[in-house]
PDB file of C-alpha atoms and ligand atoms in Angstrom:
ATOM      1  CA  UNK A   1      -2.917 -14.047   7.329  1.00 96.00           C
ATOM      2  CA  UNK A   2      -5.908 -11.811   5.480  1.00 98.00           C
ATOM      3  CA  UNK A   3      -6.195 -12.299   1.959  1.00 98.00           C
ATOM      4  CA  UNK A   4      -7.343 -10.111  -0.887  1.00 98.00           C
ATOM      5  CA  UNK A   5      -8.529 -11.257  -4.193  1.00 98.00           C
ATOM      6  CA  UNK A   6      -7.307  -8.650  -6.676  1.00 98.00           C
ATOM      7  CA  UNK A   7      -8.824  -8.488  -9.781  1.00 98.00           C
ATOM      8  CA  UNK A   8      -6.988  -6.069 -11.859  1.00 98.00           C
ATOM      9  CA  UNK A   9      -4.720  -6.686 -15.180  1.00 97.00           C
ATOM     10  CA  UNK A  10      -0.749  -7.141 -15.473  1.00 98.00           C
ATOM     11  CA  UNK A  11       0.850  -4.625 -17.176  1.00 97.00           C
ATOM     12  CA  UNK A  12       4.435  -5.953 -18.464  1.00 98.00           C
ATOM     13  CA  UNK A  13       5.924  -2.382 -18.726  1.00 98.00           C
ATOM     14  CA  UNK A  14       4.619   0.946 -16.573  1.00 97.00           C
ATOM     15  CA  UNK A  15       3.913   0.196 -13.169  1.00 96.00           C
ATOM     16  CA  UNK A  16       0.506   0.327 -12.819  1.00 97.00           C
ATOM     17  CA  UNK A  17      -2.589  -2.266 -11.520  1.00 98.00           C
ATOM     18  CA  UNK A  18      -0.991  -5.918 -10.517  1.00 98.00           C
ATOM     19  CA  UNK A  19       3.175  -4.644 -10.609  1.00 98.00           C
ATOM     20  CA  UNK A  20       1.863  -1.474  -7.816  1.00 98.00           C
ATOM     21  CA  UNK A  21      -1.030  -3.322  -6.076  1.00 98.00           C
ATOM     22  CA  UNK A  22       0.947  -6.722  -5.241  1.00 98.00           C
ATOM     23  CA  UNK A  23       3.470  -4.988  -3.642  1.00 98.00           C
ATOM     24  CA  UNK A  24       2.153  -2.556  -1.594  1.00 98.00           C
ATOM     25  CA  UNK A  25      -0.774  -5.055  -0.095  1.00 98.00           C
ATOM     26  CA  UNK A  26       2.280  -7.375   0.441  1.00 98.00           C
ATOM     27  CA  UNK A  27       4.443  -4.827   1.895  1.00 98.00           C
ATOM     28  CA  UNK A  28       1.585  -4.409   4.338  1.00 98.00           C
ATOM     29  CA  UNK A  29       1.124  -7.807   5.439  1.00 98.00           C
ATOM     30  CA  UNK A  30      -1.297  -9.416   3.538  1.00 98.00           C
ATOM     31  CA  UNK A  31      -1.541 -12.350   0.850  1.00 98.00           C
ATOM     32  CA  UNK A  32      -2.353 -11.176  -2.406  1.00 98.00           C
ATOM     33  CA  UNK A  33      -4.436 -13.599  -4.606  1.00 98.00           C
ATOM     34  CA  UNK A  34      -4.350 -12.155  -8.347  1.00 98.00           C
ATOM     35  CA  UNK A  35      -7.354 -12.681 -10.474  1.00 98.00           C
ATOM     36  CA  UNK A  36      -5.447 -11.135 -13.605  1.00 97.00           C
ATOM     37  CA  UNK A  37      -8.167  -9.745 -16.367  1.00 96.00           C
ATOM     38  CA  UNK A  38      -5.490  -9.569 -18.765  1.00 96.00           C
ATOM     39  CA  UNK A  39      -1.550  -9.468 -19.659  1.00 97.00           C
ATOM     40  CA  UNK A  40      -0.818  -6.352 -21.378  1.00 96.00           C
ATOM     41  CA  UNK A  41       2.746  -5.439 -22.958  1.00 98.00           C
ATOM     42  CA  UNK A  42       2.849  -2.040 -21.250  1.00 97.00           C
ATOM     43  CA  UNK A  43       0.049   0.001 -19.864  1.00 95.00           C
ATOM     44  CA  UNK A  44      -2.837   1.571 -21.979  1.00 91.00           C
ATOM     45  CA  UNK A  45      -1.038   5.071 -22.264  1.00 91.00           C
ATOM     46  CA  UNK A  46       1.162   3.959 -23.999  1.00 94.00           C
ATOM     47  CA  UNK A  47       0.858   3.667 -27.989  1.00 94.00           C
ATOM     48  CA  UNK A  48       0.472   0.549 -29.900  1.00 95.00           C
ATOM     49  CA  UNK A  49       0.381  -1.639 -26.716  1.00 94.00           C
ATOM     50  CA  UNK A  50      -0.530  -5.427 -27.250  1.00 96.00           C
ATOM     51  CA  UNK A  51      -3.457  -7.092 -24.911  1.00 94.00           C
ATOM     52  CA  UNK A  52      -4.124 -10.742 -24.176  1.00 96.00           C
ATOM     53  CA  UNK A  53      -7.866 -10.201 -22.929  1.00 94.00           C
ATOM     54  CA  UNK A  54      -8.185 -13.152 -19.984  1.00 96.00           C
ATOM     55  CA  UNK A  55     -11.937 -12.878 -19.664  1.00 95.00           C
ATOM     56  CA  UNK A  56     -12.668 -16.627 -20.737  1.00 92.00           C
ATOM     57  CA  UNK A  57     -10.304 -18.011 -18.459  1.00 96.00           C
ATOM     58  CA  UNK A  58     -11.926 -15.441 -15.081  1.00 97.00           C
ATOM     59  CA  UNK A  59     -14.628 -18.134 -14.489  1.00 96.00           C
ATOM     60  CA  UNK A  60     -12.296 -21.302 -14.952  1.00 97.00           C
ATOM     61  CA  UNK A  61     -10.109 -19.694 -12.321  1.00 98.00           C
ATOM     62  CA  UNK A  62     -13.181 -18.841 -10.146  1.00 98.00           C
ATOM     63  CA  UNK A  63     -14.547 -21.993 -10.181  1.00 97.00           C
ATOM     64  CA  UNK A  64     -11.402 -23.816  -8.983  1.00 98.00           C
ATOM     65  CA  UNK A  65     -11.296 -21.414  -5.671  1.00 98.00           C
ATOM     66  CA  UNK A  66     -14.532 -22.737  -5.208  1.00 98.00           C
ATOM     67  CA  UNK A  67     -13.811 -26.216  -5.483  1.00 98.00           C
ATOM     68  CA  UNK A  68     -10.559 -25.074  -2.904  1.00 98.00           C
ATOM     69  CA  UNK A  69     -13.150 -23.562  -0.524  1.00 98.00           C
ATOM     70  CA  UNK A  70     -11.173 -20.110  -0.618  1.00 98.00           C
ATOM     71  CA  UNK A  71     -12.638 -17.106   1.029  1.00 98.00           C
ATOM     72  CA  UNK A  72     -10.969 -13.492   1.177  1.00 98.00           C
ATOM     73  CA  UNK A  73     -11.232 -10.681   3.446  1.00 98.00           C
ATOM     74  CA  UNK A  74     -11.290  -8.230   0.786  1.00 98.00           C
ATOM     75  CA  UNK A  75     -12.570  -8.477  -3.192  1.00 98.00           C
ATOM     76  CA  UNK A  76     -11.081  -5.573  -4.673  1.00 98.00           C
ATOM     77  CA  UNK A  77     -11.061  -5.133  -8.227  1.00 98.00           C
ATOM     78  CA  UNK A  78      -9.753  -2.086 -10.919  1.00 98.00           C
ATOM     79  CA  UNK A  79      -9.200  -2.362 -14.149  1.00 94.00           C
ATOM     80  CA  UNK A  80     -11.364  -4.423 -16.204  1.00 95.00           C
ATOM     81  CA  UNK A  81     -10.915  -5.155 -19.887  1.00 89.00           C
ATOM     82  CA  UNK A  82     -14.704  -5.862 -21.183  1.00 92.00           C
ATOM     83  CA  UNK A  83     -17.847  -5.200 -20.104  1.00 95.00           C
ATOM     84  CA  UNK A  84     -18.929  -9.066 -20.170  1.00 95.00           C
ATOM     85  CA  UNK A  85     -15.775  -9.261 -17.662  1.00 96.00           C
ATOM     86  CA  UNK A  86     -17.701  -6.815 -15.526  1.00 97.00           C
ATOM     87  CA  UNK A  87     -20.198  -9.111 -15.759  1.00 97.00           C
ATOM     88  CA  UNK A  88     -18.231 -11.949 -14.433  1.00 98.00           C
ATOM     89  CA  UNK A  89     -16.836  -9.839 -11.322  1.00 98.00           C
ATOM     90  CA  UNK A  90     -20.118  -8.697 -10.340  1.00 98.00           C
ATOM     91  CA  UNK A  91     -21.173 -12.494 -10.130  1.00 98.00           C
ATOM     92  CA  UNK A  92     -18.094 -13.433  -8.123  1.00 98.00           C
ATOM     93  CA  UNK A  93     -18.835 -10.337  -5.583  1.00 98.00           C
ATOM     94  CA  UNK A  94     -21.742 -12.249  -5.481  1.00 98.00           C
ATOM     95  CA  UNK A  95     -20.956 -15.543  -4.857  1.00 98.00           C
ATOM     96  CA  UNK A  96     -17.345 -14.499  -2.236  1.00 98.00           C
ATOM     97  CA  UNK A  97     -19.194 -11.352  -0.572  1.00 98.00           C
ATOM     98  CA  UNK A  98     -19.723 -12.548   3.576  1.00 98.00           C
ATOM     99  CA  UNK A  99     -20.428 -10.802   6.769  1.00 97.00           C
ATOM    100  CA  UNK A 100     -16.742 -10.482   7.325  1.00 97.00           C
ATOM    101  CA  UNK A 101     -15.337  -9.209   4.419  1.00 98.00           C
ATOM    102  CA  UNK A 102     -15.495  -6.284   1.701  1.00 98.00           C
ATOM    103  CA  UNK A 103     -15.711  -4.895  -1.436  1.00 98.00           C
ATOM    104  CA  UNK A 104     -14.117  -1.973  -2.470  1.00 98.00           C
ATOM    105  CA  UNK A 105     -14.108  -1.059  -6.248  1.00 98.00           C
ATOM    106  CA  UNK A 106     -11.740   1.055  -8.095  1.00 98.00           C
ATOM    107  CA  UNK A 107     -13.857   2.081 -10.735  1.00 98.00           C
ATOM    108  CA  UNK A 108     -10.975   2.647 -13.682  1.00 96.00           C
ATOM    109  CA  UNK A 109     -11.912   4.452 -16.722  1.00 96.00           C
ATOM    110  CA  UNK A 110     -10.194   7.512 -17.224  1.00 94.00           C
ATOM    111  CA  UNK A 111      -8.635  10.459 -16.124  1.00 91.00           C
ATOM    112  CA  UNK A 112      -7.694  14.240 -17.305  1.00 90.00           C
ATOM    113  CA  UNK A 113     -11.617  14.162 -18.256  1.00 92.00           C
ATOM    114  CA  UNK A 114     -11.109  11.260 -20.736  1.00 92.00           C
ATOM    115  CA  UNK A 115     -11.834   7.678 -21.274  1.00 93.00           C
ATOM    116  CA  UNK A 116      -8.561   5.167 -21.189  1.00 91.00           C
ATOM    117  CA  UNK A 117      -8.474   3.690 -24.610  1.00 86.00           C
ATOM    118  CA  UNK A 118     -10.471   0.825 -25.333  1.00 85.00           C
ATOM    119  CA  UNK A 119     -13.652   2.030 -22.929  1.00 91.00           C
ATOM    120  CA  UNK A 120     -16.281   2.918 -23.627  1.00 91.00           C
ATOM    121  CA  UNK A 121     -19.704   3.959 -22.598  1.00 93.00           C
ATOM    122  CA  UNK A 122     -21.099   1.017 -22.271  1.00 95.00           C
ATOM    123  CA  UNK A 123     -18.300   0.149 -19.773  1.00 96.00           C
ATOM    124  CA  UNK A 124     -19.255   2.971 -17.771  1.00 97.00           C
ATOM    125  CA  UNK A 125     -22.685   1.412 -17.201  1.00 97.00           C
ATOM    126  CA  UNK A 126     -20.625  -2.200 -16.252  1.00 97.00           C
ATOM    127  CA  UNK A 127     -18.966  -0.488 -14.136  1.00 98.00           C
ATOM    128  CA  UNK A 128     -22.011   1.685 -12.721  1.00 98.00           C
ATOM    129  CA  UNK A 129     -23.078  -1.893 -12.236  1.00 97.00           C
ATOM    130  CA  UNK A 130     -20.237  -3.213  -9.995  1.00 98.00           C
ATOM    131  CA  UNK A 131     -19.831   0.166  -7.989  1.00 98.00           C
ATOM    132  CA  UNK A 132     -23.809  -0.901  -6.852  1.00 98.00           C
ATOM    133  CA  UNK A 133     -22.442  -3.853  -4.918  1.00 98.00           C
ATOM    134  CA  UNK A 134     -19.155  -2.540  -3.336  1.00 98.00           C
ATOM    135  CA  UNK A 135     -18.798  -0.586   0.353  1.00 98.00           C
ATOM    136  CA  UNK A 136     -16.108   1.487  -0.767  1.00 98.00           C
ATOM    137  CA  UNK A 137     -15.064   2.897  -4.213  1.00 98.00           C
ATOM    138  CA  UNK A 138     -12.342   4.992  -5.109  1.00 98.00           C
ATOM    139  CA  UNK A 139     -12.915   6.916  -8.341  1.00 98.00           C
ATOM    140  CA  UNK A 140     -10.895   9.833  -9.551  1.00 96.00           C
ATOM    141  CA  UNK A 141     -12.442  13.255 -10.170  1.00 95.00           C
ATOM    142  CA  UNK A 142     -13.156  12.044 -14.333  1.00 95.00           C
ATOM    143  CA  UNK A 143     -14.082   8.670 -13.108  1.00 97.00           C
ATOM    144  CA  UNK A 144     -16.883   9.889 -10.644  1.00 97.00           C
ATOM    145  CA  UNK A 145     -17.843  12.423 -13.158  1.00 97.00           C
ATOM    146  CA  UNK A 146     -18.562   9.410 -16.279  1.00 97.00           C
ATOM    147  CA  UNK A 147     -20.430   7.209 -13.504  1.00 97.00           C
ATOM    148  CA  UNK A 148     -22.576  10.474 -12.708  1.00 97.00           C
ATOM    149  CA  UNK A 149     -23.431  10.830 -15.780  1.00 96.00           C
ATOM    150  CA  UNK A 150     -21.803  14.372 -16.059  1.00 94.00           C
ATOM    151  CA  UNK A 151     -20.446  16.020 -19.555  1.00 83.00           C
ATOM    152  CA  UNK A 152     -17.137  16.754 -17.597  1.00 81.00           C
ATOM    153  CA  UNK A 153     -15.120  17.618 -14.201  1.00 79.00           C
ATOM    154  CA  UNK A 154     -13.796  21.038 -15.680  1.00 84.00           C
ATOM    155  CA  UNK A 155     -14.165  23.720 -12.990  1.00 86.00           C
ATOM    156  CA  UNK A 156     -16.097  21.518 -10.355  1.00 92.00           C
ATOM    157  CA  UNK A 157     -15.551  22.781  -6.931  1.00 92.00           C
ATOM    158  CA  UNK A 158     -14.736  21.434  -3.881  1.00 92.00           C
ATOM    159  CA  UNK A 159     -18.715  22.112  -2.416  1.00 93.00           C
ATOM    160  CA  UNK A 160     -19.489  20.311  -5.531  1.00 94.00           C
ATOM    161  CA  UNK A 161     -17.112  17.328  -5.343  1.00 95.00           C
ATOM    162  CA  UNK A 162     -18.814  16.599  -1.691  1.00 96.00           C
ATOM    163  CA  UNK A 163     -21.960  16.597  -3.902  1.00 96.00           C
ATOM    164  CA  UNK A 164     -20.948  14.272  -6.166  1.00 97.00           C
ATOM    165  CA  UNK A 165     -19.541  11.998  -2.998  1.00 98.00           C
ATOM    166  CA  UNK A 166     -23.499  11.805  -1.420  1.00 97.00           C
ATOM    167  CA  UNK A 167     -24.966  10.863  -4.941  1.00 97.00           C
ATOM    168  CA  UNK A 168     -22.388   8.542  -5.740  1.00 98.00           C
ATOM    169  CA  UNK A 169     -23.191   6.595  -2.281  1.00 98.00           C
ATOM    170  CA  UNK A 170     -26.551   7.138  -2.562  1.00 97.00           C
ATOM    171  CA  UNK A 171     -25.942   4.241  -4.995  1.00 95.00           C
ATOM    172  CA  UNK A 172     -24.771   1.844  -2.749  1.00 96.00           C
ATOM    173  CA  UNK A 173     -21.496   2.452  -1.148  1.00 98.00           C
ATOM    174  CA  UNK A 174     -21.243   3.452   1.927  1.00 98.00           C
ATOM    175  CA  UNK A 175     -17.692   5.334   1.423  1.00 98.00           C
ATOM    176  CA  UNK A 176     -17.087   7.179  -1.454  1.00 98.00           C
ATOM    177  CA  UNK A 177     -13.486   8.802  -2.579  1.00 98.00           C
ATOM    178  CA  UNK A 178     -13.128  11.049  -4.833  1.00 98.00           C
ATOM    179  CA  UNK A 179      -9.179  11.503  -5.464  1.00 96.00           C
ATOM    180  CA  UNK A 180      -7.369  14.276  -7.859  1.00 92.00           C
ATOM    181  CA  UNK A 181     -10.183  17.047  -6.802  1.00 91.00           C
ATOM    182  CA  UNK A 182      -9.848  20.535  -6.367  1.00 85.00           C
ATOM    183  CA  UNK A 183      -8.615  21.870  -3.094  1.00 82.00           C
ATOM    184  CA  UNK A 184      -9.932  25.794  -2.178  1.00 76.00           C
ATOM    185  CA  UNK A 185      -6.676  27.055  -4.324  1.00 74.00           C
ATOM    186  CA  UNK A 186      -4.753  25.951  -7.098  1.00 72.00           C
ATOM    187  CA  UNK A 187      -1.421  25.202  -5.224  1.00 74.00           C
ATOM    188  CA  UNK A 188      -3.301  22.181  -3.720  1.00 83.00           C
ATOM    189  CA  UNK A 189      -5.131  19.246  -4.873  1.00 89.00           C
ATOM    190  CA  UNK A 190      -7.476  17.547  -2.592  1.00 94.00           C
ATOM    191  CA  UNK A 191      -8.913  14.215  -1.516  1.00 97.00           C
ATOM    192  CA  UNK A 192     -12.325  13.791  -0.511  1.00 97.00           C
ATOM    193  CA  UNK A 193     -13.707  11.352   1.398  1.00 98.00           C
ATOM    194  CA  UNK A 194     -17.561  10.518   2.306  1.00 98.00           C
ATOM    195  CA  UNK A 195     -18.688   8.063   4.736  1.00 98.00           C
ATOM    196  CA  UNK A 196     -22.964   7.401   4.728  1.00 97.00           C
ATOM    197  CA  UNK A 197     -22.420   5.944   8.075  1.00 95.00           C
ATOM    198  CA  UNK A 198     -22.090   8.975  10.028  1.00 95.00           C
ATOM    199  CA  UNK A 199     -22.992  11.316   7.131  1.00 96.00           C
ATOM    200  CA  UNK A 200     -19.253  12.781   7.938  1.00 97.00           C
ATOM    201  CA  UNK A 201     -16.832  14.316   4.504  1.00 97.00           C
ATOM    202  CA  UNK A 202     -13.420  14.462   5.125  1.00 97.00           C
ATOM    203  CA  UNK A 203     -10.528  16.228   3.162  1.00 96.00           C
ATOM    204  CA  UNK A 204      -6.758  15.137   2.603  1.00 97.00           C
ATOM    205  CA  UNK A 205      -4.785  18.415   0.872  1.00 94.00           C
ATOM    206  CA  UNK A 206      -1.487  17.693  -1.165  1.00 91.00           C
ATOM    207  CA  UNK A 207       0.600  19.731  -2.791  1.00 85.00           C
ATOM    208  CA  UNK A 208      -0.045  20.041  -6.191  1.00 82.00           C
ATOM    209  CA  UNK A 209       2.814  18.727  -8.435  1.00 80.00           C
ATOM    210  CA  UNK A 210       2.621  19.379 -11.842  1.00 78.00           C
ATOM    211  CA  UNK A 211       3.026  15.974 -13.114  1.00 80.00           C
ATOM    212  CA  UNK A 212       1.335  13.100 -14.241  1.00 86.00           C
ATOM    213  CA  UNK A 213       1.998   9.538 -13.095  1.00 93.00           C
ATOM    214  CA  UNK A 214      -0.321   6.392 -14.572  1.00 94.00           C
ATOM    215  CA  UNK A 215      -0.567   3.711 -11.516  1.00 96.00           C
ATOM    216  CA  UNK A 216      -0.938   6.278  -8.577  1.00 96.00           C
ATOM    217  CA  UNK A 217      -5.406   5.558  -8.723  1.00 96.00           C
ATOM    218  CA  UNK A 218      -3.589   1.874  -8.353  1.00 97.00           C
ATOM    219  CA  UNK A 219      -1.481   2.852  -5.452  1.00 98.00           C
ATOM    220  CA  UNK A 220      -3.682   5.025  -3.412  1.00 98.00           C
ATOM    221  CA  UNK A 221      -7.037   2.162  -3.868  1.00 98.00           C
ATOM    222  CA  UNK A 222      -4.125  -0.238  -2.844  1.00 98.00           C
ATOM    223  CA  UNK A 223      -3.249   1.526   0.137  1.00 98.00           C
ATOM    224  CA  UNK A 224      -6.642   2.170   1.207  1.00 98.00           C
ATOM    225  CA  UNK A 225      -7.821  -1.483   0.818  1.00 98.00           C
ATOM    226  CA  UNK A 226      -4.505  -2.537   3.404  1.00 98.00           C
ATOM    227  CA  UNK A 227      -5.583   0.325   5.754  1.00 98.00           C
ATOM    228  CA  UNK A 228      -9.031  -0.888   6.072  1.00 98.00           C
ATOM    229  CA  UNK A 229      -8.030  -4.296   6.097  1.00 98.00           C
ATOM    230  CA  UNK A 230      -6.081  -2.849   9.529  1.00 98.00           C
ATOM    231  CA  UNK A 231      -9.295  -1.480  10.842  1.00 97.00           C
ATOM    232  CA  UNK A 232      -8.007   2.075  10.405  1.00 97.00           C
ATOM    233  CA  UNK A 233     -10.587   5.006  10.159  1.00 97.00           C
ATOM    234  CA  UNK A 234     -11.549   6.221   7.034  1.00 97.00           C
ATOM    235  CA  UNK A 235      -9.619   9.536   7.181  1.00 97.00           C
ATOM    236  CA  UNK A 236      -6.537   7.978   8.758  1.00 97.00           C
ATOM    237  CA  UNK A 237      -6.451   5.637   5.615  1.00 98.00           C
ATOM    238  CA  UNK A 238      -7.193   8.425   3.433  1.00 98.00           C
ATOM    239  CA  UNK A 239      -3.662  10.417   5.072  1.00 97.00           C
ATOM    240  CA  UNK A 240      -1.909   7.370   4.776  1.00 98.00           C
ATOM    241  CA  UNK A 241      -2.708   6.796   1.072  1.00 98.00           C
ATOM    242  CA  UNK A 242      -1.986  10.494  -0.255  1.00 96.00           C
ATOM    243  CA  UNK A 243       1.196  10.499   2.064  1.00 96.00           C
ATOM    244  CA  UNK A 244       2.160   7.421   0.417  1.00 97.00           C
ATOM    245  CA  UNK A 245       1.539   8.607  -3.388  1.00 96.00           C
ATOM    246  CA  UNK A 246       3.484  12.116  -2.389  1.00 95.00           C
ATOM    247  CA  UNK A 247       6.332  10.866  -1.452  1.00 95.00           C
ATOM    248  CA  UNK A 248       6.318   8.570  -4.113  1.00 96.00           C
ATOM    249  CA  UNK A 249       5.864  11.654  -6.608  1.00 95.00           C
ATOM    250  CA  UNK A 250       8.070  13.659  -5.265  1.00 94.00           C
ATOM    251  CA  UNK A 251      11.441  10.713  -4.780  1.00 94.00           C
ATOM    252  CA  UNK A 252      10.211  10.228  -9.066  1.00 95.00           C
ATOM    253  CA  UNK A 253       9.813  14.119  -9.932  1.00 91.00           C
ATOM    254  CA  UNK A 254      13.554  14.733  -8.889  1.00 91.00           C
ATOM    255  CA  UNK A 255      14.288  12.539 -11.801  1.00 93.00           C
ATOM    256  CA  UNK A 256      14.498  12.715 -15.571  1.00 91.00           C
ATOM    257  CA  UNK A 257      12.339   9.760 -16.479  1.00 92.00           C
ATOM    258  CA  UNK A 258       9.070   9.269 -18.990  1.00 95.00           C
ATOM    259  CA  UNK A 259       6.386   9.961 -16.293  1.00 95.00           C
ATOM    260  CA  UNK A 260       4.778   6.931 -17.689  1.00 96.00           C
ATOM    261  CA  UNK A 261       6.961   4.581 -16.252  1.00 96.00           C
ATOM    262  CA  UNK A 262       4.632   5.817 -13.140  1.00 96.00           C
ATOM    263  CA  UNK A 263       6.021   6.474  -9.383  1.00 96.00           C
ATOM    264  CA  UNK A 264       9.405   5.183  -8.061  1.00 97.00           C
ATOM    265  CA  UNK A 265       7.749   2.745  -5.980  1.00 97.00           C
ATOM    266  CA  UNK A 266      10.053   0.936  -5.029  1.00 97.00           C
ATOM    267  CA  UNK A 267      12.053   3.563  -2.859  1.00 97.00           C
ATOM    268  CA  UNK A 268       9.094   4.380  -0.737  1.00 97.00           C
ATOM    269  CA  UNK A 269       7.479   1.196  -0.021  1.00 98.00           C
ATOM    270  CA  UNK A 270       9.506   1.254   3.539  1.00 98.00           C
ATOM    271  CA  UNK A 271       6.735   4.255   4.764  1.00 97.00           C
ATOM    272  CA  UNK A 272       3.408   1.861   4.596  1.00 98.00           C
ATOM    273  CA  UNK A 273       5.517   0.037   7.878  1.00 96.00           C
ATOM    274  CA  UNK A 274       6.232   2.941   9.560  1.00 96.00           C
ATOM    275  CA  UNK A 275       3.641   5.165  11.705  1.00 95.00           C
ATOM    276  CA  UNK A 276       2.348   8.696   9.984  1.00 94.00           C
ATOM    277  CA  UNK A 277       4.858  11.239  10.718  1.00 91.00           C
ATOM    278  CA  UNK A 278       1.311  13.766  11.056  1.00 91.00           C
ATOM    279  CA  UNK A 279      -2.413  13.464  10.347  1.00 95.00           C
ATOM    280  CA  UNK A 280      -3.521  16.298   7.458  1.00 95.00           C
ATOM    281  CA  UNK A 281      -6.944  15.718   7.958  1.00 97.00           C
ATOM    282  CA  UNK A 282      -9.830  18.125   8.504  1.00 97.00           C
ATOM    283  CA  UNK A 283     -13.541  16.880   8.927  1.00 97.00           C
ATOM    284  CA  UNK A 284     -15.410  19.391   5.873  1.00 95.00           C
ATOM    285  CA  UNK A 285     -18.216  21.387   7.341  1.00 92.00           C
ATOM    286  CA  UNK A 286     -20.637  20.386   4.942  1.00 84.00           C
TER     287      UNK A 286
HETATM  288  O1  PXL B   1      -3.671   2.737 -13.535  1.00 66.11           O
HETATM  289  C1  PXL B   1      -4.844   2.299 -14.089  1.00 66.11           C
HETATM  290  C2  PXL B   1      -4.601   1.382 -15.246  1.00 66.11           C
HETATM  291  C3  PXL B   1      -4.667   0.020 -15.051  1.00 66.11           C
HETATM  292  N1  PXL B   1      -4.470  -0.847 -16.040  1.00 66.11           N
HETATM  293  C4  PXL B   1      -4.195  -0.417 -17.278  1.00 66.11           C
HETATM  294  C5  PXL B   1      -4.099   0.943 -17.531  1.00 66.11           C
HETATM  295  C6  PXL B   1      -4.315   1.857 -16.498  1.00 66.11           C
HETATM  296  C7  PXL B   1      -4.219   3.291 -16.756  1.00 66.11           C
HETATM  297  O2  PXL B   1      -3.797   3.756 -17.755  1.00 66.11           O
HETATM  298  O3  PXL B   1      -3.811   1.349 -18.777  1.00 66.11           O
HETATM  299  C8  PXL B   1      -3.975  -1.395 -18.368  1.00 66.11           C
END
C-alpha cells in the first residue's frame, strides 16, 4: 500500500488540513502517516482560537521513522506553524526525497488577498524556501501572488495567472497550480494548471459559488496528491479535484450552516471511488 507523509496541523473544530486530508487520501486507498505541526482548537479563522505549536517534537518524530527505516511515496506538506518548522520540513524533504517518490507542497498562507493570522512575511520566504524543493505546488491565487512577490491578486487575468504559473516553476517545480483564479467571465472561476515538462497550461472552469469554505486548498492539494499517486495526468487530476470540491460546495451551500465549519465532506467522499462522470478540461493556447 503507498504511503504519504502529511505534514499539516490538526484542527479540533472546522474541517480543514489533517480532519479533510486523512480522509480523502484514505478514501482513495492510501496510508496516511500524519506528521502533525500542531493541535489547534478550531481553525485559524476563527477568533480567539488556542494553538499547541508541535515544532520541537517534528524532529523527535522524524528521527524515529528513521530509526524504523520508513520511506513514503509522497511528502506532502500544508500548513506550517513557524518558520523554523519550515526549516525542519525542508530538511526532512531532504533527507525522505528518492527517485520514486514526490513532493508536492501546498504552500498555505492566505487567501481573499490576505495573510492567515499568525504569518507573516518572513514565512513567505520559508515557504518560498520549501516550494524550491517540491515537483508540484498548489497555491491559491493570494498564495502565488505573496510567493511572487506581488502587492496583490486584484484584477489579475487569466493571461496573467498562466504568467505567474511559468515564473513560479521557473523556481523549481515542475507543475504549478494556481486554484481560485479568474476564468474569462465572472460566472466562472478557474483552475490553472502548468506543467514545465511539456511547456503545456491547462484550465479546469467551475461555477462560481458565492461562498467561502476554509479547508477546500486542503481538499483539492489532497485530491491531487491521491491522483498522482494513481499515475493520472495532470489535467485529469486537476478535473477530478475541482469536481470533487464542487460537489462538496454545492451538497454544503443548500444548507444553513457557518461556512466555516468548511465543506460537507463527508457526503461526497463516495465520488473520489467512482470514475469522472466528464472531463472539463481544455489545453490553454498560450
Ligand atoms: O485550510 C488551510 C488551513 C490549515 N490549517 C489551519 C488554517 C487553515 C486556513 O485557515 O487556519 C490552522
Amino acid at each position: 500500500m503507498k504511503k504519504v507523509a502529511a505534514i499539516h496541523d490538526l484542527s479540533s473544530y472546522g474541517r480543514a488540513s489533517l480532519t479533510v486530508v486523512i480522509p480523502i487520501l484514505s478514501n482513495m486507498g492510501y496510508q496516511v502517516c500524519p506528521l502533525p505541526t500542531a493541535i489547534l482548537s478550531a481553525h485559524s479563522e476563527y477568533k480567539n482560537f488556542r494553538s499547541l505549536d508541535l515544532t520541537d517534537h517534528l524532529e523527535a518524530i522524524i528521527s524515529h521513522w528513521k530509526e524504523l527505516g520508513l520511506s513514503f511515496d509522497a511528502l506532502y506538506s500544508g500548513y506550517l506553524a513557524s518558520l523554523r518548522q519550515m526549516d525542519i520540513v525542508g530538511k526532512f524533504f531532504e533527507e525522505f526525497k528518492t527517485d520514486h517518490n514526490f513532493i508536492l507542497v501546498d504552500p498555505v498562507l492566505g487567501d481573499h488577498n490576505r495573510l492567515y493570522p499568525g504569518m507573516d512575511p518572513q514565512m513567505i520566504e520559508g515557504m518560498r524556501r520549501l516550494c524550491r524543493q517540491a515537483e508540484i505546488i498548489t497555491p491559491n491565487l493570494t498564495e502565488a501572488a505573496f510567493l511572487l512577490g506581488k502587492d496583490n491578486c486584484r484584477e489579475v487575468t487569466l493571461r496573467e495567472t498562466v504568467d505567474w504559473c511559468r515564473q513560479l516553476s521557473e523556481c523549481g517545480p515542475e507543475y504549478v497550480i494556481i486554484t481560485s483564479a479568474p476564468s474569462e467571465n465572472q460566472k466562472n472561476t478557474a483552475t490553472i494548471a502548468y506543467s514545465r515538462r511539456d511547456n503545456r497550461c491547462w484550465q479546469v472552469k467551475a461555477e462560481y459559488i458565492p461562498a467561502s469554505y476554509p479547508g477546500t486548498g486542503d481538499a483539492f492539494a489532497s485530491v491531487i496528491t491521491g491522483c498522482l499517486l494513481n499515475g493520472d495526468s495532470l489535467p485529469e487530476a486537476i478535473d477530478r479535484a475541482v469536481y470533487f470540491i464542487t460537489m462538496g460546495i454545492k451538497t454544503t451551500f443548500g444548507y444553513n450552516q457557518p461556512p466555516l465549519d468548511g465543506i460537507n465532506q463527508e457526503k461526497v467522499l463516495h465520488y473520489l471511488n467512482e470514475p469522472l462522470p466528464f472531463y472539463r478540461y481544455e489545453l490553454l493556447p498560450f
